[in-house]
Amino acid sequence: MNYTFHWNQALRRLPEMLDGALVTLQVASLAMVIGVAIGVLLAYGRLSSNRVLRTSAAAWVETARNTPALFQIYFFYFGLGSFGLRLDPFMALLAGIAFNNAGYLAETFRGGLQAIPPSQTRAARSLGLSALQTSVHVVLPQMFRIVFYPMTNQMVWSILMSSLGVIVGMTSDLTGVTQELNARTFRTFEFFALAAVLYYAMAKLTILAARLIGWRLFRT
Amino acid sequence: MIEIENVHKSYGSLEVIKGVTMQVEKGEVVSIIGGSGSGKSTLLQCINGLEPIQKGHIRVDGIDVHAKGTDLNKLRRKIGIVFQQWNAFPHLNVLENVTLAPRKVLGLSAREANEIAEKHLVHVGLGDKLKVMPSRLSGGQQQRMAIARALAMSPDYMLFDEVTSALDPQLVGEVLDTMRMLSAEGMTMIVVTHEIRFAREVSNRVAFFHKGLIHEIGAPEEVIGAPKKPETIDFLKSVL
Ligand SMILES: Nc1ncnc2c1ncn2[C@@H]1O[C@H](COP(=O)(O)OP(=O)(O)OP(=O)(O)O)[C@@H](O)[C@H]1O
Ligand SMILES: [Mg+2]
């Protein structure tokens, strides 16, 4: 045991790591936005009376939830690559996490949709609102309120999952930056400990921010 | 005018309306009374096209509700409906509950919609609750809000489905008063109710429903005052 800690050396690289953290937040947030949009469609798909829609939505959800996230990201990088569609590491990571998010969120959303009494839809349709208007103005706002906290967890998960980008050559996010610094300096423990603290902080800040937004958004 | 002509309606293999015919003229108030499960709510939901029918016709101002080409969203503007379960939109305040349809369906500006909504909310006695969330309202207030919400679309017809059944007894009066007011103003109404005395007082005609059929229909003095069919007599005995 002759490893001596050099925290100063690690801390001097903090600005680079914070830049990486910003990229991490970017990927995770984008993947969340895309995941929410697709997740809503998948949830409606699973509740649809059309069998093709129902089965395809179920297939997506099942795959996203029952295979390793790592493989899902691999697929968008190497898998699509072998069909001639080359995504750069950022896009592959984004697609992988968005795919995973959509699958998990679809299940959450489906539960949320089912928790809304059918009488709400009936009341809205009786007033002359179309099916789409009813979803947009009556059903979805209520669903998002129900699923808001589970959604927050998915955002945290999304941030943590993005660290897998390193395996498809992602170098600009927090894990990528950390890995590079580690390779150059061999201060493995210091850099990864620092990165862990930053991930922890991002997770906690996400939850805090969600609390504030939820509190502001959902009046009763 | 609402014309209901030999309507049959089934849920799966269960036939719940078995050939109902009746008309409601402009300005008329028709009450529907009858036991639980006799098909009263189902009939109202067929009238505004929420439920399909298997046979017969329902025409509202000459428009066949269940014909293929009928624009139901448009037709429903003519027909307000208030349900037994309170169904305020819980994420919107009272004013927003009432302005939603005028804005999204009729395309009114926020200002126009607010003006109309306020007028109707004042009318039903909720002028001081505009910015309140529905969860803070009593059941009676929620039902009056639902009435204002329907009225804000300027419907030609109002359908009421046991709107007082889920209310505490002391709140029933305020909702019935609101309906009395509407009928006095000449609104055409179909009122499904268990409030026999109310039905007798406000209705031009009363229909007695039993097992998916109208057994008696006529002036309240006849159907409620001097029922002829044994089913009607039994039912009235059980509720009066
Ligand atoms: N969505 C549905 N699916 C299947 N059956 C239904 C549905 N809605 C109603 N029914 C059945 O249809 C019959 C008539 O119901 P409906 O609600 O019209 O009766 P009602 O006269 O309004 O009774 P109540 O006084 O209890 O409200 C009942 O047997 C009921 O169980
Ligand atoms: Mg009923």
XYZ file of C-alpha atoms and ligand atoms in Angstrom:
492
model
C 0.000 0.000 0.000
C 2.152 2.878 -1.179
C -0.588 4.801 -2.972
C -0.531 8.389 -1.723
C -3.550 10.558 -2.318
C -3.088 13.661 -4.420
C -6.346 15.472 -4.030
C -4.929 18.792 -5.220
C -4.063 17.351 -8.561
C -7.603 16.057 -8.956
C -9.223 19.245 -7.743
C -7.226 21.280 -10.244
C -9.083 19.353 -12.961
C -12.464 20.154 -11.449
C -13.393 22.683 -14.178
C -12.914 20.015 -16.870
C -14.984 17.593 -14.862
C -17.733 20.149 -14.387
C -17.806 20.637 -18.146
C -18.214 16.879 -18.394
C -21.031 17.002 -15.870
C -22.755 19.559 -18.051
C -22.576 17.217 -21.023
C -23.943 14.439 -18.820
C -26.900 16.621 -17.863
C -27.410 17.502 -21.492
C -27.551 13.881 -22.658
C -29.746 12.846 -19.736
C -32.192 15.736 -20.191
C -32.490 15.260 -23.932
C -32.972 11.525 -23.442
C -35.638 12.333 -20.870
C -37.547 14.688 -23.170
C -37.457 12.170 -26.008
C -38.278 9.337 -23.592
C -41.318 11.193 -22.235
C -42.644 11.949 -25.713
C -42.215 8.378 -26.933
C -43.309 6.986 -23.563
C -46.670 8.766 -23.862
C -47.190 7.302 -27.333
C -46.204 3.830 -26.120
C -48.564 4.071 -23.142
C -51.448 4.982 -25.443
C -50.298 2.226 -27.785
C -50.469 -0.351 -25.016
C -53.987 0.771 -24.122
C -55.097 0.919 -27.741
C -57.691 -1.423 -29.186
C -55.537 -1.866 -32.287
C -53.559 -5.096 -31.988
C -50.600 -4.035 -34.097
C -50.126 -0.892 -32.023
C -50.555 -2.823 -28.803
C -48.036 -5.508 -29.736
C -45.363 -3.162 -31.050
C -45.623 -0.965 -27.977
C -45.402 -4.023 -25.749
C -42.330 -5.259 -27.621
C -40.536 -1.951 -27.057
C -41.445 -1.848 -23.389
C -40.444 -5.469 -22.798
C -37.086 -5.068 -24.523
C -36.238 -1.810 -22.780
C -37.094 -3.172 -19.349
C -35.685 -6.685 -19.630
C -32.329 -6.270 -21.338
C -29.224 -4.525 -19.939
C -29.089 -0.804 -20.662
C -25.507 -1.427 -21.744
C -26.676 -3.657 -24.594
C -29.255 -1.108 -25.634
C -26.550 1.506 -26.041
C -24.314 -1.029 -27.798
C -27.116 -1.724 -30.206
C -27.419 1.895 -31.313
C -23.643 2.120 -31.754
C -22.462 -1.228 -33.092
C -25.775 -2.797 -34.048
C -26.941 0.028 -36.281
C -23.337 0.436 -37.402
C -23.394 -3.010 -38.936
C -26.436 -1.958 -40.974
C -24.423 0.952 -42.274
C -26.048 3.549 -40.036
C -23.203 5.032 -38.025
C -24.111 7.151 -35.026
C -21.427 9.064 -33.180
C -20.966 8.158 -29.502
C -23.137 11.067 -28.317
C -26.052 10.111 -30.571
C -25.739 6.416 -29.799
C -25.725 7.111 -26.075
C -28.648 9.495 -26.419
C -30.639 6.981 -28.449
C -29.850 4.150 -26.030
C -30.950 6.058 -22.944
C -33.988 7.521 -24.682
C -35.003 4.003 -25.742
C -34.622 2.772 -22.179
C -36.404 5.786 -20.677
C -39.313 5.444 -23.090
C -39.829 1.821 -22.092
C -39.813 2.454 -18.361
C -41.833 5.650 -18.609
C -44.436 3.976 -20.823
C -45.286 1.606 -17.971
C -45.421 4.447 -15.469
C -47.620 6.464 -17.805
C -49.908 3.545 -18.480
C -50.523 3.203 -14.754
C -51.123 6.954 -14.543
C -53.607 6.900 -17.408
C -55.506 4.031 -15.845
C -55.738 5.887 -12.567
C -57.750 8.671 -14.183
C -61.474 7.933 -13.925
C -63.145 7.366 -17.317
C -65.744 9.902 -16.216
C -63.149 12.612 -16.874
C -62.946 11.640 -20.518
C -66.702 11.331 -20.752
C -67.167 14.801 -19.286
C -64.642 16.313 -21.679
C -66.073 14.590 -24.749
C -69.599 15.677 -23.742
C -68.431 19.269 -23.882
C -67.454 18.753 -27.512
C -63.707 18.322 -27.045
C -62.146 15.960 -29.581
C -60.275 12.857 -28.463
C -56.959 14.643 -28.969
C -58.092 17.787 -27.121
C -59.325 15.602 -24.292
C -55.911 13.947 -24.005
C -53.981 17.181 -24.187
C -56.114 19.351 -21.929
C -57.752 16.927 -19.524
C -56.072 13.523 -19.333
C -52.346 14.173 -19.767
C -52.100 17.082 -17.309
C -53.633 14.819 -14.682
C -51.414 11.918 -15.663
C -48.244 13.986 -15.372
C -49.264 15.012 -11.904
C -49.723 11.378 -10.870
C -46.446 10.189 -12.379
C -44.339 13.217 -11.553
C -42.254 11.645 -8.794
C -41.630 8.326 -10.564
C -40.595 10.457 -13.525
C -38.063 12.225 -11.336
C -36.509 8.870 -10.490
C -36.217 8.074 -14.175
C -34.348 11.344 -14.684
C -31.875 10.364 -11.948
C -31.541 6.940 -13.508
C -30.998 8.615 -16.857
C -28.085 10.650 -15.448
C -26.461 7.594 -13.909
C -27.066 5.437 -16.975
C -25.325 7.972 -19.197
C -22.006 6.939 -17.604
C -22.232 3.837 -19.814
C -21.391 6.058 -22.776
C -17.726 5.437 -22.095
C -18.077 1.971 -23.616
C -19.024 3.389 -27.011
C -16.222 5.930 -26.905
C -17.989 8.867 -25.301
C -15.246 11.199 -24.043
C -17.002 14.466 -23.314
C -19.369 13.486 -20.514
C -18.378 13.234 -16.853
C -17.347 9.597 -17.016
C -15.544 10.120 -20.319
C -13.591 13.085 -18.960
C -12.822 11.205 -15.765
C -11.612 8.191 -17.700
C -9.303 10.350 -19.809
C -7.843 12.084 -16.766
C -7.332 8.737 -15.150
C -5.528 7.367 -18.165
C -3.202 10.360 -18.259
C -2.441 10.621 -14.534
C -3.274 7.247 -12.979
C -4.923 9.086 -10.064
C -7.746 6.577 -10.396
C -9.217 6.810 -6.931
C -9.174 10.593 -6.692
C -10.784 11.199 -10.061
C -13.480 8.583 -9.742
C -14.254 9.627 -6.172
C -14.649 13.183 -7.366
C -16.814 12.036 -10.260
C -18.955 10.011 -7.864
C -19.492 13.113 -5.726
C -20.514 15.055 -8.810
C -22.984 12.321 -9.887
C -24.379 12.288 -6.376
C -24.795 16.058 -6.460
C -26.538 15.931 -9.844
C -28.931 13.264 -8.603
C -29.769 15.209 -5.470
C -30.157 18.481 -7.347
C -32.504 16.793 -9.794
C -34.726 15.623 -6.978
C -34.634 19.022 -5.322
C -35.427 20.806 -8.570
C -38.300 18.400 -9.212
C -39.719 19.100 -5.755
C -39.680 22.816 -6.449
C -41.199 22.432 -9.907
C -43.851 20.027 -8.628
C -44.733 22.339 -5.796
C -45.028 25.277 -8.178
C -46.925 23.343 -10.854
C -49.485 21.291 -9.027
C -51.973 23.392 -7.192
C -54.839 21.626 -5.517
C -86.452 18.647 -30.710
C -85.058 15.318 -29.581
C -86.650 12.303 -31.256
C -85.927 8.869 -29.883
C -87.268 6.179 -32.114
C -87.362 2.479 -31.276
C -83.870 2.549 -29.760
C -82.176 -0.703 -28.797
C -78.876 -0.712 -26.972
C -76.769 -3.598 -25.690
C -73.554 -3.889 -23.755
C -72.147 -7.067 -25.227
C -74.947 -9.586 -25.038
C -76.824 -7.654 -22.346
C -79.637 -5.642 -23.874
C -80.289 -2.681 -21.582
C -82.588 -0.584 -23.796
C -85.196 -2.619 -25.565
C -87.069 -0.362 -27.929
C -87.599 3.092 -26.479
C -89.555 5.768 -28.314
C -90.149 9.283 -27.049
C -89.900 12.914 -28.135
C -88.847 15.979 -26.265
C -90.080 19.262 -27.658
C -88.248 22.545 -27.488
C -88.813 24.163 -24.083
C -90.094 20.974 -22.508
C -88.832 19.422 -19.290
C -89.113 15.646 -19.313
C -88.138 13.649 -16.258
C -87.137 10.023 -16.362
C -87.736 7.980 -13.253
C -87.205 4.293 -12.682
C -85.273 1.706 -10.748
C -81.548 1.107 -10.690
C -80.232 -0.547 -13.834
C -83.310 0.244 -15.915
C -81.189 2.017 -18.552
C -81.752 5.688 -17.745
C -78.105 6.757 -17.750
C -77.452 4.668 -20.817
C -80.204 6.442 -22.726
C -78.755 9.874 -21.921
C -75.341 8.754 -23.129
C -76.891 7.502 -26.348
C -78.529 10.875 -26.913
C -75.207 12.714 -27.104
C -73.451 9.885 -28.891
C -71.182 8.801 -26.039
C -72.632 5.325 -26.500
C -73.507 3.671 -29.819
C -76.914 2.056 -30.344
C -77.700 -1.171 -32.146
C -81.101 -0.315 -33.578
C -83.379 2.657 -34.053
C -82.626 6.359 -34.379
C -82.004 9.350 -32.207
C -82.388 12.708 -33.908
C -81.479 16.030 -32.361
C -82.884 18.948 -34.347
C -83.205 16.537 -37.224
C -79.584 15.342 -37.075
C -79.240 11.586 -36.726
C -76.802 11.194 -33.814
C -75.613 7.731 -34.786
C -75.428 8.196 -38.555
C -71.964 7.648 -40.037
C -71.200 11.181 -41.169
C -72.448 12.978 -38.053
C -69.890 15.299 -36.478
C -70.413 14.350 -32.843
C -68.049 16.990 -31.495
C -70.188 19.603 -33.192
C -73.474 18.015 -32.170
C -72.394 17.864 -28.530
C -72.162 21.659 -28.389
C -75.947 21.677 -28.580
C -76.342 19.210 -25.725
C -75.091 19.878 -22.226
C -74.905 16.951 -19.837
C -74.262 16.770 -16.115
C -73.474 13.438 -14.519
C -74.114 11.854 -11.173
C -70.408 11.541 -10.345
C -68.901 14.967 -9.928
C -66.320 15.320 -12.622
C -64.702 18.654 -12.249
C -61.319 18.737 -13.972
C -59.193 18.668 -10.816
C -56.125 20.336 -12.342
C -58.073 23.453 -13.363
C -59.649 26.081 -11.166
C -63.376 26.771 -11.331
C -63.109 29.446 -13.994
C -60.720 27.349 -16.115
C -63.052 24.359 -15.828
C -65.784 26.435 -17.395
C -63.671 28.214 -20.038
C -61.882 25.117 -21.358
C -64.533 24.051 -23.866
C -65.527 27.549 -25.040
C -61.857 28.248 -25.760
C -60.831 24.952 -27.309
C -64.075 23.948 -28.991
C -65.645 27.283 -29.910
C -62.296 29.018 -30.352
C -63.192 31.983 -28.150
C -60.435 34.241 -26.851
C -59.529 33.964 -23.181
C -61.305 37.248 -22.516
C -64.546 36.272 -24.233
C -64.525 32.864 -22.580
C -63.873 34.364 -19.146
C -66.762 36.770 -19.569
C -69.177 34.005 -20.506
C -67.900 31.687 -17.792
C -68.171 34.363 -15.142
C -71.730 35.129 -16.180
C -72.764 31.488 -15.810
C -70.846 30.966 -12.575
C -72.521 34.006 -11.054
C -75.824 32.629 -12.309
C -75.361 29.349 -10.433
C -74.138 31.180 -7.333
C -70.406 30.591 -7.646
C -69.377 34.133 -8.492
C -67.050 34.227 -5.494
C -65.275 30.948 -6.330
C -63.726 31.721 -9.710
C -60.094 31.086 -8.739
C -60.796 28.235 -6.339
C -59.650 24.704 -7.137
C -62.564 22.237 -7.385
C -61.216 20.099 -4.537
C -62.109 22.992 -2.210
C -65.740 22.966 -3.282
C -68.572 21.057 -1.663
C -70.379 18.437 -3.741
C -73.267 20.793 -4.345
C -70.914 23.516 -5.507
C -69.126 21.066 -7.795
C -72.404 20.078 -9.390
C -73.400 23.705 -9.877
C -70.003 24.292 -11.448
C -70.651 21.347 -13.776
C -73.961 22.952 -14.745
C -72.234 26.265 -15.457
C -69.586 24.413 -17.460
C -72.260 22.878 -19.661
C -74.192 26.144 -19.979
C -71.090 28.022 -21.120
C -71.366 26.192 -24.435
C -74.833 27.749 -24.897
C -76.495 24.362 -25.400
C -80.050 24.051 -26.672
C -80.644 20.993 -24.498
C -79.536 20.003 -21.022
C -79.435 16.415 -19.821
C -79.170 15.726 -16.106
C -78.278 12.280 -14.824
C -79.178 11.981 -11.151
C -77.089 15.020 -10.393
C -78.127 15.063 -6.739
C -77.753 11.358 -5.967
C -74.203 11.566 -4.660
C -74.868 14.644 -2.541
C -75.387 15.021 1.176
C -79.095 15.708 1.777
C -78.500 19.300 2.869
C -76.789 20.075 -0.460
C -79.515 18.682 -2.698
C -81.699 21.769 -2.465
C -79.204 24.230 -3.921
C -78.669 22.068 -7.016
C -82.383 21.490 -7.541
C -82.916 25.247 -7.221
C -80.420 25.808 -10.004
C -82.298 23.370 -12.203
C -85.630 24.996 -11.345
C -84.157 28.293 -12.444
C -83.085 26.817 -15.773
C -86.456 25.314 -16.444
C -88.112 28.626 -15.589
C -85.849 30.239 -18.190
C -87.219 27.883 -20.815
C -84.304 25.459 -21.144
C -85.213 22.148 -22.765
C -84.237 19.463 -20.287
C -84.235 15.732 -19.775
C -83.865 15.036 -16.093
C -83.108 11.580 -14.782
C -83.893 11.772 -11.098
C -84.838 9.946 -7.953
C -86.334 13.153 -6.561
C -89.942 12.304 -7.330
C -91.365 15.458 -5.807
C -88.980 17.567 -7.849
C -89.886 15.659 -11.006
C -93.547 16.254 -10.343
C -93.005 19.936 -9.762
C -90.787 20.906 -12.721
C -91.692 18.424 -15.452
C -94.073 18.827 -18.329
C -93.958 15.085 -18.709
C -92.592 12.154 -16.754
C -91.420 8.849 -18.197
C -91.223 5.727 -16.070
C -88.414 3.391 -17.107
C -88.401 -0.266 -16.216
C -86.037 -2.929 -17.560
C -85.088 -0.959 -20.643
C -88.590 0.106 -21.601
C -90.833 3.092 -21.009
C -93.842 1.724 -19.167
C -95.683 4.986 -18.743
C -95.154 8.477 -20.049
C -97.358 11.499 -19.559
C -98.155 14.462 -17.395
C -96.737 14.211 -13.862
C -100.252 14.198 -12.412
C -100.903 11.014 -14.360
C -97.638 9.075 -14.097
C -96.784 10.097 -10.541
C -100.208 11.180 -9.310
C -102.280 8.332 -10.749
C -100.027 5.585 -12.112
C -101.773 2.786 -13.972
C -99.160 0.037 -14.417
C -98.345 -2.197 -11.448
C -94.582 -1.647 -12.048
C -95.001 2.105 -11.739
C -97.097 1.754 -8.623
C -94.529 -0.548 -7.022
C -91.650 1.736 -7.918
C -93.347 4.849 -6.578
C -94.215 3.034 -3.383
C -90.577 2.105 -2.916
C -89.233 5.637 -3.333
C -91.908 7.897 -1.856
N -70.298 0.477 -19.615
C -71.096 -0.571 -19.356
N -70.730 -1.818 -19.680
C -71.532 -2.871 -19.423
N -72.737 -2.771 -18.835
C -73.169 -1.565 -18.476
C -72.367 -0.388 -18.708
N -73.037 0.679 -18.242
C -74.184 0.197 -17.738
N -74.277 -1.137 -17.869
C -75.397 -1.986 -17.484
O -76.518 -1.522 -18.185
C -77.686 -1.559 -17.363
C -78.309 -0.199 -17.325
O -77.439 0.699 -16.677
P -77.751 2.239 -16.480
O -76.587 2.830 -15.831
O -78.220 2.827 -17.744
O -78.979 2.173 -15.452
P -79.671 3.352 -14.659
O -81.110 3.258 -14.991
O -78.996 4.624 -14.935
O -79.467 2.916 -13.155
P -79.110 3.800 -11.872
O -80.398 4.334 -11.365
O -78.506 2.807 -10.922
O -78.150 4.843 -12.295
C -77.223 -2.069 -16.006
O -77.497 -3.435 -15.943
C -75.747 -1.847 -16.014
O -75.086 -2.816 -15.257
Mg -77.776 5.917 -13.802
